[in-house]
């Protein structure tokens, strides 16, 4: 039987144009004071499509020219001390089981995959970014891609 979140994503597949990319960030942790966080609440769009309740993660869905779908989930990699104090981090296998997404990787693999897919996808769907930090990550990464793709004018 197919995973619930896989079924939900299939409804999205049909509405995307070919050669397009869907890009979603998860919510971030909110600091309460120096060493405590507020209770975490995942971004609704991210949870609806992935089922993942882990902060600082990214979901990419690419629809090729032929209509083939590739899905990627990039998870935050906790520091060793975070694992000692907080055991709410998902393993890649747990994330695959929950989300139904086969390609799960550490967040630091995102930029390379993003560059590869941006070359193929003239259309990018992105949910509104709620924090300046995320705007910076997205726009800075896109700016670098465009800067490298467009030769300087003389």
PDB file of C-alpha atoms in Angstrom:
ATOM      1  CA  UNK A   1       0.000   0.000   0.000  1.00  0.00           C
ATOM      2  CA  UNK A   2       1.208   3.459  -0.878  1.00  0.00           C
ATOM      3  CA  UNK A   3       2.254   5.925   1.794  1.00  0.00           C
ATOM      4  CA  UNK A   4      -0.310   8.698   2.507  1.00  0.00           C
ATOM      5  CA  UNK A   5       2.190  11.463   1.764  1.00  0.00           C
ATOM      6  CA  UNK A   6       3.209   9.784  -1.503  1.00  0.00           C
ATOM      7  CA  UNK A   7      -0.461   9.787  -2.526  1.00  0.00           C
ATOM      8  CA  UNK A   8      -0.778  13.472  -1.668  1.00  0.00           C
ATOM      9  CA  UNK A   9       2.326  14.333  -3.695  1.00  0.00           C
ATOM     10  CA  UNK A  10       0.953  12.450  -6.715  1.00  0.00           C
ATOM     11  CA  UNK A  11      -1.927  14.921  -6.854  1.00  0.00           C
ATOM     12  CA  UNK A  12       0.656  17.720  -7.019  1.00  0.00           C
ATOM     13  CA  UNK A  13       2.623  15.981  -9.798  1.00  0.00           C
ATOM     14  CA  UNK A  14      -0.228  16.428 -12.257  1.00  0.00           C
ATOM     15  CA  UNK A  15      -0.532  20.157 -11.650  1.00  0.00           C
ATOM     16  CA  UNK A  16       3.174  20.926 -12.216  1.00  0.00           C
ATOM     17  CA  UNK A  17       4.496  21.892 -15.634  1.00  0.00           C
ATOM     18  CA  UNK A  18       7.145  19.686 -17.224  1.00  0.00           C
ATOM     19  CA  UNK A  19      10.691  20.936 -16.583  1.00  0.00           C
ATOM     20  CA  UNK A  20       9.703  22.458 -13.269  1.00  0.00           C
ATOM     21  CA  UNK A  21      10.905  22.354  -9.700  1.00  0.00           C
ATOM     22  CA  UNK A  22       8.919  22.582  -6.455  1.00  0.00           C
ATOM     23  CA  UNK A  23      10.974  23.881  -3.537  1.00  0.00           C
ATOM     24  CA  UNK A  24       9.853  23.866   0.132  1.00  0.00           C
ATOM     25  CA  UNK A  25      11.655  24.703   3.371  1.00  0.00           C
ATOM     26  CA  UNK A  26      10.608  23.273   6.704  1.00  0.00           C
ATOM     27  CA  UNK A  27      10.045  25.530   9.699  1.00  0.00           C
ATOM     28  CA  UNK A  28      12.948  26.507  11.916  1.00  0.00           C
ATOM     29  CA  UNK A  29      13.386  26.198  15.646  1.00  0.00           C
ATOM     30  CA  UNK A  30      12.542  29.326  17.586  1.00  0.00           C
ATOM     31  CA  UNK A  31      14.837  30.199  20.485  1.00  0.00           C
ATOM     32  CA  UNK A  32      13.168  30.871  23.798  1.00  0.00           C
ATOM     33  CA  UNK A  33      16.339  31.854  25.632  1.00  0.00           C
ATOM     34  CA  UNK A  34      20.018  30.919  25.548  1.00  0.00           C
ATOM     35  CA  UNK A  35      19.573  27.156  25.622  1.00  0.00           C
ATOM     36  CA  UNK A  36      15.858  26.432  25.226  1.00  0.00           C
ATOM     37  CA  UNK A  37      13.547  26.393  22.217  1.00  0.00           C
ATOM     38  CA  UNK A  38       9.827  26.957  21.979  1.00  0.00           C
ATOM     39  CA  UNK A  39       7.846  23.823  21.122  1.00  0.00           C
ATOM     40  CA  UNK A  40       8.388  23.108  17.434  1.00  0.00           C
ATOM     41  CA  UNK A  41       5.592  23.415  14.880  1.00  0.00           C
ATOM     42  CA  UNK A  42       6.300  22.338  11.330  1.00  0.00           C
ATOM     43  CA  UNK A  43       5.372  24.478   8.322  1.00  0.00           C
ATOM     44  CA  UNK A  44       1.952  23.235   7.176  1.00  0.00           C
ATOM     45  CA  UNK A  45       2.873  22.966   3.484  1.00  0.00           C
ATOM     46  CA  UNK A  46       6.046  21.043   4.245  1.00  0.00           C
ATOM     47  CA  UNK A  47       4.254  18.642   6.591  1.00  0.00           C
ATOM     48  CA  UNK A  48       1.351  18.125   4.172  1.00  0.00           C
ATOM     49  CA  UNK A  49       3.706  16.967   1.404  1.00  0.00           C
ATOM     50  CA  UNK A  50       6.304  15.066   3.444  1.00  0.00           C
ATOM     51  CA  UNK A  51       4.980  14.144   6.895  1.00  0.00           C
ATOM     52  CA  UNK A  52       8.343  15.211   8.308  1.00  0.00           C
ATOM     53  CA  UNK A  53       8.391  17.153  11.579  1.00  0.00           C
ATOM     54  CA  UNK A  54      12.081  18.052  11.662  1.00  0.00           C
ATOM     55  CA  UNK A  55      13.312  21.640  11.447  1.00  0.00           C
ATOM     56  CA  UNK A  56      15.705  23.123   8.886  1.00  0.00           C
ATOM     57  CA  UNK A  57      15.001  20.580   6.152  1.00  0.00           C
ATOM     58  CA  UNK A  58      14.296  21.017   2.434  1.00  0.00           C
ATOM     59  CA  UNK A  59      12.011  19.180   0.012  1.00  0.00           C
ATOM     60  CA  UNK A  60      12.609  19.319  -3.754  1.00  0.00           C
ATOM     61  CA  UNK A  61      10.341  17.829  -6.380  1.00  0.00           C
ATOM     62  CA  UNK A  62      11.529  17.898  -9.999  1.00  0.00           C
ATOM     63  CA  UNK A  63       9.294  17.099 -12.983  1.00  0.00           C
ATOM     64  CA  UNK A  64      11.369  16.397 -16.090  1.00  0.00           C
ATOM     65  CA  UNK A  65      10.608  17.284 -19.695  1.00  0.00           C
ATOM     66  CA  UNK A  66       9.093  13.807 -20.154  1.00  0.00           C
ATOM     67  CA  UNK A  67       7.016  14.150 -16.979  1.00  0.00           C
ATOM     68  CA  UNK A  68       9.185  11.874 -14.834  1.00  0.00           C
ATOM     69  CA  UNK A  69       9.255  12.808 -11.139  1.00  0.00           C
ATOM     70  CA  UNK A  70      12.293  12.990  -8.847  1.00  0.00           C
ATOM     71  CA  UNK A  71      11.837  13.770  -5.155  1.00  0.00           C
ATOM     72  CA  UNK A  72      14.558  14.753  -2.699  1.00  0.00           C
ATOM     73  CA  UNK A  73      14.504  15.355   1.042  1.00  0.00           C
ATOM     74  CA  UNK A  74      17.466  17.057   2.711  1.00  0.00           C
ATOM     75  CA  UNK A  75      17.606  16.766   6.496  1.00  0.00           C
ATOM     76  CA  UNK A  76      19.349  18.883   9.094  1.00  0.00           C
ATOM     77  CA  UNK A  77      22.409  17.142  10.488  1.00  0.00           C
ATOM     78  CA  UNK A  78      22.470  17.582  14.268  1.00  0.00           C
ATOM     79  CA  UNK A  79      25.668  18.281  16.124  1.00  0.00           C
ATOM     80  CA  UNK A  80      26.871  15.596  18.507  1.00  0.00           C
ATOM     81  CA  UNK A  81      25.886  17.656  21.568  1.00  0.00           C
ATOM     82  CA  UNK A  82      22.380  18.133  20.134  1.00  0.00           C
ATOM     83  CA  UNK A  83      21.971  14.358  19.980  1.00  0.00           C
ATOM     84  CA  UNK A  84      22.820  14.108  23.674  1.00  0.00           C
ATOM     85  CA  UNK A  85      20.165  16.606  24.772  1.00  0.00           C
ATOM     86  CA  UNK A  86      17.507  16.108  22.124  1.00  0.00           C
ATOM     87  CA  UNK A  87      16.720  12.752  20.557  1.00  0.00           C
ATOM     88  CA  UNK A  88      13.999  14.002  18.180  1.00  0.00           C
ATOM     89  CA  UNK A  89      16.163  13.798  15.056  1.00  0.00           C
ATOM     90  CA  UNK A  90      15.155  11.409  12.299  1.00  0.00           C
ATOM     91  CA  UNK A  91      17.454   8.880  10.696  1.00  0.00           C
ATOM     92  CA  UNK A  92      17.371   8.698   6.896  1.00  0.00           C
ATOM     93  CA  UNK A  93      15.500   5.377   7.074  1.00  0.00           C
ATOM     94  CA  UNK A  94      12.867   6.866   9.398  1.00  0.00           C
ATOM     95  CA  UNK A  95      12.449   9.831   7.041  1.00  0.00           C
ATOM     96  CA  UNK A  96      12.046   7.478   4.050  1.00  0.00           C
ATOM     97  CA  UNK A  97       9.422   5.440   5.886  1.00  0.00           C
ATOM     98  CA  UNK A  98       7.426   8.479   7.037  1.00  0.00           C
ATOM     99  CA  UNK A  99       7.594  10.465   3.802  1.00  0.00           C
ATOM    100  CA  UNK A 100       7.806   7.794   1.122  1.00  0.00           C
ATOM    101  CA  UNK A 101      10.675   9.787  -0.430  1.00  0.00           C
ATOM    102  CA  UNK A 102      13.505   7.481  -1.483  1.00  0.00           C
ATOM    103  CA  UNK A 103      16.280  10.063  -1.871  1.00  0.00           C
ATOM    104  CA  UNK A 104      17.060  11.396   1.605  1.00  0.00           C
ATOM    105  CA  UNK A 105      20.384  13.153   2.164  1.00  0.00           C
ATOM    106  CA  UNK A 106      22.098  15.563   4.564  1.00  0.00           C
ATOM    107  CA  UNK A 107      21.275  19.246   4.144  1.00  0.00           C
ATOM    108  CA  UNK A 108      24.802  20.016   2.962  1.00  0.00           C
ATOM    109  CA  UNK A 109      24.107  18.004  -0.239  1.00  0.00           C
ATOM    110  CA  UNK A 110      21.309  20.405  -1.154  1.00  0.00           C
ATOM    111  CA  UNK A 111      23.304  23.071  -2.986  1.00  0.00           C
ATOM    112  CA  UNK A 112      24.874  20.639  -5.449  1.00  0.00           C
ATOM    113  CA  UNK A 113      21.515  19.037  -6.282  1.00  0.00           C
ATOM    114  CA  UNK A 114      19.869  22.473  -6.502  1.00  0.00           C
ATOM    115  CA  UNK A 115      22.434  23.609  -9.072  1.00  0.00           C
ATOM    116  CA  UNK A 116      21.915  20.480 -11.179  1.00  0.00           C
ATOM    117  CA  UNK A 117      18.138  20.852 -11.166  1.00  0.00           C
ATOM    118  CA  UNK A 118      18.077  24.615 -11.759  1.00  0.00           C
ATOM    119  CA  UNK A 119      19.903  24.016 -15.057  1.00  0.00           C
ATOM    120  CA  UNK A 120      17.003  21.802 -16.158  1.00  0.00           C
ATOM    121  CA  UNK A 121      14.029  23.658 -14.685  1.00  0.00           C
ATOM    122  CA  UNK A 122      13.005  27.042 -16.102  1.00  0.00           C
ATOM    123  CA  UNK A 123       9.927  27.054 -13.827  1.00  0.00           C
ATOM    124  CA  UNK A 124      10.358  27.043 -10.041  1.00  0.00           C
ATOM    125  CA  UNK A 125       7.469  26.830  -7.586  1.00  0.00           C
ATOM    126  CA  UNK A 126       8.342  28.076  -4.119  1.00  0.00           C
ATOM    127  CA  UNK A 127       6.250  28.680  -1.022  1.00  0.00           C
ATOM    128  CA  UNK A 128       6.712  32.096   0.575  1.00  0.00           C
ATOM    129  CA  UNK A 129       9.845  32.152   2.691  1.00  0.00           C
ATOM    130  CA  UNK A 130       8.998  33.308   6.185  1.00  0.00           C
ATOM    131  CA  UNK A 131      12.405  34.380   7.432  1.00  0.00           C
ATOM    132  CA  UNK A 132      15.129  36.674   6.073  1.00  0.00           C
ATOM    133  CA  UNK A 133      17.684  33.877   6.544  1.00  0.00           C
ATOM    134  CA  UNK A 134      15.788  31.584   4.187  1.00  0.00           C
ATOM    135  CA  UNK A 135      15.345  34.405   1.668  1.00  0.00           C
ATOM    136  CA  UNK A 136      19.091  34.912   1.811  1.00  0.00           C
ATOM    137  CA  UNK A 137      19.841  31.209   1.258  1.00  0.00           C
ATOM    138  CA  UNK A 138      17.444  30.905  -1.658  1.00  0.00           C
ATOM    139  CA  UNK A 139      18.256  34.195  -3.368  1.00  0.00           C
ATOM    140  CA  UNK A 140      21.994  33.937  -2.798  1.00  0.00           C
ATOM    141  CA  UNK A 141      22.061  30.416  -4.242  1.00  0.00           C
ATOM    142  CA  UNK A 142      19.972  31.467  -7.235  1.00  0.00           C
ATOM    143  CA  UNK A 143      22.088  34.591  -7.763  1.00  0.00           C
ATOM    144  CA  UNK A 144      25.273  32.498  -7.830  1.00  0.00           C
ATOM    145  CA  UNK A 145      23.699  30.114 -10.343  1.00  0.00           C
ATOM    146  CA  UNK A 146      22.605  32.951 -12.616  1.00  0.00           C
ATOM    147  CA  UNK A 147      25.907  34.779 -12.252  1.00  0.00           C
ATOM    148  CA  UNK A 148      27.809  31.679 -13.351  1.00  0.00           C
ATOM    149  CA  UNK A 149      25.371  30.907 -16.179  1.00  0.00           C
ATOM    150  CA  UNK A 150      25.350  34.388 -17.745  1.00  0.00           C
ATOM    151  CA  UNK A 151      28.668  35.611 -19.180  1.00  0.00           C
ATOM    152  CA  UNK A 152      29.743  39.106 -18.099  1.00  0.00           C
ATOM    153  CA  UNK A 153      28.898  41.933 -20.523  1.00  0.00           C
ATOM    154  CA  UNK A 154      31.804  44.002 -21.826  1.00  0.00           C
TER     155      UNK A 154
END
